PDB file of C-alpha atoms in Angstrom:
ATOM      1  CA  UNK C 298     -81.313-133.604-104.090  1.00 52.00           C
ATOM      2  CA  UNK C 299     -80.266-129.874-103.690  1.00 60.00           C
ATOM      3  CA  UNK C 300     -79.681-130.245-100.068  1.00 61.00           C
ATOM      4  CA  UNK C 301     -77.188-133.214-100.887  1.00 69.00           C
ATOM      5  CA  UNK C 302     -75.402-131.073-103.399  1.00 74.00           C
ATOM      6  CA  UNK C 303     -74.963-128.026-101.132  1.00 70.00           C
ATOM      7  CA  UNK C 304     -73.861-130.354 -98.172  1.00 76.00           C
ATOM      8  CA  UNK C 305     -71.439-132.026-100.426  1.00 81.00           C
ATOM      9  CA  UNK C 306     -70.034-128.614-101.689  1.00 78.00           C
ATOM     10  CA  UNK C 307     -69.936-127.575 -98.095  1.00 76.00           C
ATOM     11  CA  UNK C 308     -67.824-130.550 -96.711  1.00 81.00           C
ATOM     12  CA  UNK C 309     -65.549-130.304 -99.652  1.00 82.00           C
ATOM     13  CA  UNK C 310     -64.733-126.635 -99.161  1.00 79.00           C
ATOM     14  CA  UNK C 311     -64.054-127.460 -95.324  1.00 79.00           C
ATOM     15  CA  UNK C 312     -61.825-130.249 -96.179  1.00 84.00           C
ATOM     16  CA  UNK C 313     -59.833-128.092 -98.790  1.00 81.00           C
ATOM     17  CA  UNK C 314     -59.274-125.377 -96.146  1.00 80.00           C
ATOM     18  CA  UNK C 315     -58.347-127.803 -93.298  1.00 82.00           C
ATOM     19  CA  UNK C 316     -55.912-129.520 -95.509  1.00 82.00           C
ATOM     20  CA  UNK C 317     -54.555-126.163 -96.594  1.00 78.00           C
ATOM     21  CA  UNK C 318     -54.244-124.899 -92.903  1.00 81.00           C
ATOM     22  CA  UNK C 319     -52.109-128.404 -92.154  1.00 84.00           C
ATOM     23  CA  UNK C 320     -49.340-127.012 -94.350  1.00 83.00           C
ATOM     24  CA  UNK C 321     -49.704-123.161 -93.284  1.00 85.00           C
ATOM     25  CA  UNK C 322     -46.597-121.129 -92.343  1.00 89.00           C
ATOM     26  CA  UNK C 323     -46.414-117.609 -91.095  1.00 90.00           C
ATOM     27  CA  UNK C 324     -45.805-116.279 -94.578  1.00 94.00           C
ATOM     28  CA  UNK C 325     -49.034-117.887 -95.848  1.00 92.00           C
ATOM     29  CA  UNK C 326     -51.375-118.029 -93.155  1.00 91.00           C
ATOM     30  CA  UNK C 327     -53.101-114.583 -94.194  1.00 93.00           C
ATOM     31  CA  UNK C 328     -53.790-115.698 -97.700  1.00 93.00           C
ATOM     32  CA  UNK C 329     -55.095-119.149 -96.599  1.00 91.00           C
ATOM     33  CA  UNK C 330     -57.628-117.507 -94.096  1.00 92.00           C
ATOM     34  CA  UNK C 331     -58.652-115.042 -96.825  1.00 93.00           C
ATOM     35  CA  UNK C 332     -59.056-117.938 -99.178  1.00 90.00           C
ATOM     36  CA  UNK C 333     -61.355-119.673 -96.661  1.00 89.00           C
ATOM     37  CA  UNK C 334     -63.530-116.782 -96.136  1.00 92.00           C
ATOM     38  CA  UNK C 335     -63.929-116.208 -99.663  1.00 91.00           C
ATOM     39  CA  UNK C 336     -64.656-119.779-100.302  1.00 88.00           C
ATOM     40  CA  UNK C 337     -67.303-119.627 -97.218  1.00 87.00           C
ATOM     41  CA  UNK C 338     -69.122-116.733 -98.867  1.00 90.00           C
ATOM     42  CA  UNK C 339     -69.401-118.789-102.274  1.00 88.00           C
ATOM     43  CA  UNK C 340     -70.554-122.123-100.779  1.00 85.00           C
ATOM     44  CA  UNK C 341     -72.927-120.422 -98.262  1.00 84.00           C
ATOM     45  CA  UNK C 342     -74.450-117.598-100.293  1.00 87.00           C
ATOM     46  CA  UNK C 343     -73.056-114.905 -97.916  1.00 89.00           C
ATOM     47  CA  UNK C 344     -72.428-111.341 -98.475  1.00 92.00           C
ATOM     48  CA  UNK C 345     -69.752-110.988 -96.066  1.00 93.00           C
ATOM     49  CA  UNK C 346     -67.507-113.185 -93.958  1.00 92.00           C
ATOM     50  CA  UNK C 347     -65.253-112.164 -90.960  1.00 92.00           C
ATOM     51  CA  UNK C 348     -62.523-113.507 -88.886  1.00 90.00           C
ATOM     52  CA  UNK C 349     -61.920-111.978 -85.412  1.00 90.00           C
ATOM     53  CA  UNK C 350     -59.222-112.181 -82.786  1.00 91.00           C
ATOM     54  CA  UNK C 351     -60.031-111.514 -79.066  1.00 90.00           C
ATOM     55  CA  UNK C 352     -57.842-109.611 -76.791  1.00 93.00           C
ATOM     56  CA  UNK C 353     -55.793-111.551 -74.458  1.00 94.00           C
ATOM     57  CA  UNK C 354     -58.171-110.965 -71.721  1.00 92.00           C
ATOM     58  CA  UNK C 355     -61.141-111.597 -73.996  1.00 88.00           C
ATOM     59  CA  UNK C 356     -62.764-108.104 -73.508  1.00 90.00           C
ATOM     60  CA  UNK C 357     -62.196-106.834 -76.866  1.00 92.00           C
ATOM     61  CA  UNK C 358     -62.339-108.070 -80.278  1.00 91.00           C
ATOM     62  CA  UNK C 359     -60.853-106.904 -83.928  1.00 95.00           C
ATOM     63  CA  UNK C 360     -61.601-108.041 -87.318  1.00 95.00           C
ATOM     64  CA  UNK C 361     -58.150-109.373 -88.788  1.00 96.00           C
ATOM     65  CA  UNK C 362     -59.839-110.684 -91.874  1.00 97.00           C
ATOM     66  CA  UNK C 363     -62.953-109.726 -94.393  1.00 97.00           C
ATOM     67  CA  UNK C 364     -64.125-111.150 -97.503  1.00 96.00           C
ATOM     68  CA  UNK C 365     -67.333-109.321 -98.765  1.00 96.00           C
ATOM     69  CA  UNK C 366     -69.298-109.289-101.997  1.00 94.00           C
ATOM     70  CA  UNK C 367     -68.054-106.258-104.414  1.00 95.00           C
ATOM     71  CA  UNK C 368     -71.541-104.540-103.817  1.00 95.00           C
ATOM     72  CA  UNK C 369     -70.662-104.258-100.046  1.00 95.00           C
ATOM     73  CA  UNK C 370     -68.195-101.799 -98.371  1.00 96.00           C
ATOM     74  CA  UNK C 371     -65.551-103.113 -96.217  1.00 96.00           C
ATOM     75  CA  UNK C 372     -66.370-103.265 -92.519  1.00 95.00           C
ATOM     76  CA  UNK C 373     -63.089-104.382 -91.097  1.00 96.00           C
ATOM     77  CA  UNK C 374     -61.945-100.838 -90.767  1.00 97.00           C
ATOM     78  CA  UNK C 375     -64.787-100.377 -88.279  1.00 94.00           C
ATOM     79  CA  UNK C 376     -64.728-103.597 -86.409  1.00 93.00           C
ATOM     80  CA  UNK C 377     -61.277-102.770 -84.358  1.00 96.00           C
ATOM     81  CA  UNK C 378     -60.902-103.076 -80.682  1.00 95.00           C
ATOM     82  CA  UNK C 379     -64.833-103.659 -80.020  1.00 91.00           C
ATOM     83  CA  UNK C 380     -65.393-103.842 -76.482  1.00 90.00           C
ATOM     84  CA  UNK C 381     -67.364-107.035 -75.660  1.00 86.00           C
ATOM     85  CA  UNK C 382     -68.911-105.396 -72.442  1.00 85.00           C
ATOM     86  CA  UNK C 383     -70.245-102.500 -74.642  1.00 87.00           C
ATOM     87  CA  UNK C 384     -71.745-105.181 -77.153  1.00 77.00           C
ATOM     88  CA  UNK C 385     -72.715-107.555 -74.347  1.00 77.00           C
ATOM     89  CA  UNK C 386     -75.150-109.865 -76.427  1.00 75.00           C
ATOM     90  CA  UNK C 387     -72.378-110.180 -79.073  1.00 73.00           C
ATOM     91  CA  UNK C 388     -69.827-110.820 -76.368  1.00 76.00           C
ATOM     92  CA  UNK C 389     -71.810-113.479 -74.746  1.00 78.00           C
ATOM     93  CA  UNK C 390     -72.462-115.264 -78.182  1.00 75.00           C
ATOM     94  CA  UNK C 391     -68.631-114.993 -79.084  1.00 74.00           C
ATOM     95  CA  UNK C 392     -67.602-116.486 -75.858  1.00 77.00           C
ATOM     96  CA  UNK C 393     -70.151-119.261 -75.785  1.00 79.00           C
ATOM     97  CA  UNK C 394     -70.707-120.301 -79.496  1.00 71.00           C
ATOM     98  CA  UNK C 395     -68.174-122.225 -81.908  1.00 64.00           C
ATOM     99  CA  UNK C 396     -69.548-119.793 -84.992  1.00 67.00           C
ATOM    100  CA  UNK C 397     -72.040-116.918 -85.192  1.00 67.00           C
ATOM    101  CA  UNK C 398     -74.498-116.494 -88.201  1.00 68.00           C
ATOM    102  CA  UNK C 399     -76.158-113.278 -88.829  1.00 67.00           C
ATOM    103  CA  UNK C 400     -78.557-113.949 -91.286  1.00 65.00           C
ATOM    104  CA  UNK C 401     -80.033-110.213 -91.914  1.00 65.00           C
ATOM    105  CA  UNK C 402     -78.099-107.367 -90.231  1.00 62.00           C
ATOM    106  CA  UNK C 403     -81.444-105.008 -89.817  1.00 64.00           C
ATOM    107  CA  UNK C 404     -82.789-107.631 -87.564  1.00 61.00           C
ATOM    108  CA  UNK C 405     -80.361-107.050 -85.108  1.00 58.00           C
ATOM    109  CA  UNK C 406     -80.713-104.823 -82.115  1.00 59.00           C
ATOM    110  CA  UNK C 407     -79.338-101.483 -81.349  1.00 58.00           C
ATOM    111  CA  UNK C 408     -76.304-103.234 -79.946  1.00 55.00           C
TER     112      UNK C 408
END
């Protein structure tokens, strides 16, 4: 039953954000993305959620939006113009996966 409740909350959250983006304008798009990240951290029990934009040639990425728990420091300032060549594992994941979940950052490699 716990899984059903989680699934229901998750799908309702996704539906809410999808509906919100349909009517998004240039003036409120950033607010809608921020709201989506906040909702995802709550529903999924995350400490942080980030939204990245790839450079036109897909060789760099920059964090454009971030939501994190109050106990965490912002990471967005340090996540700008990151070379996907330098972080090859990360770059492969970004270019080949629809989404990436890092459950525990301490288990990541040196990259």
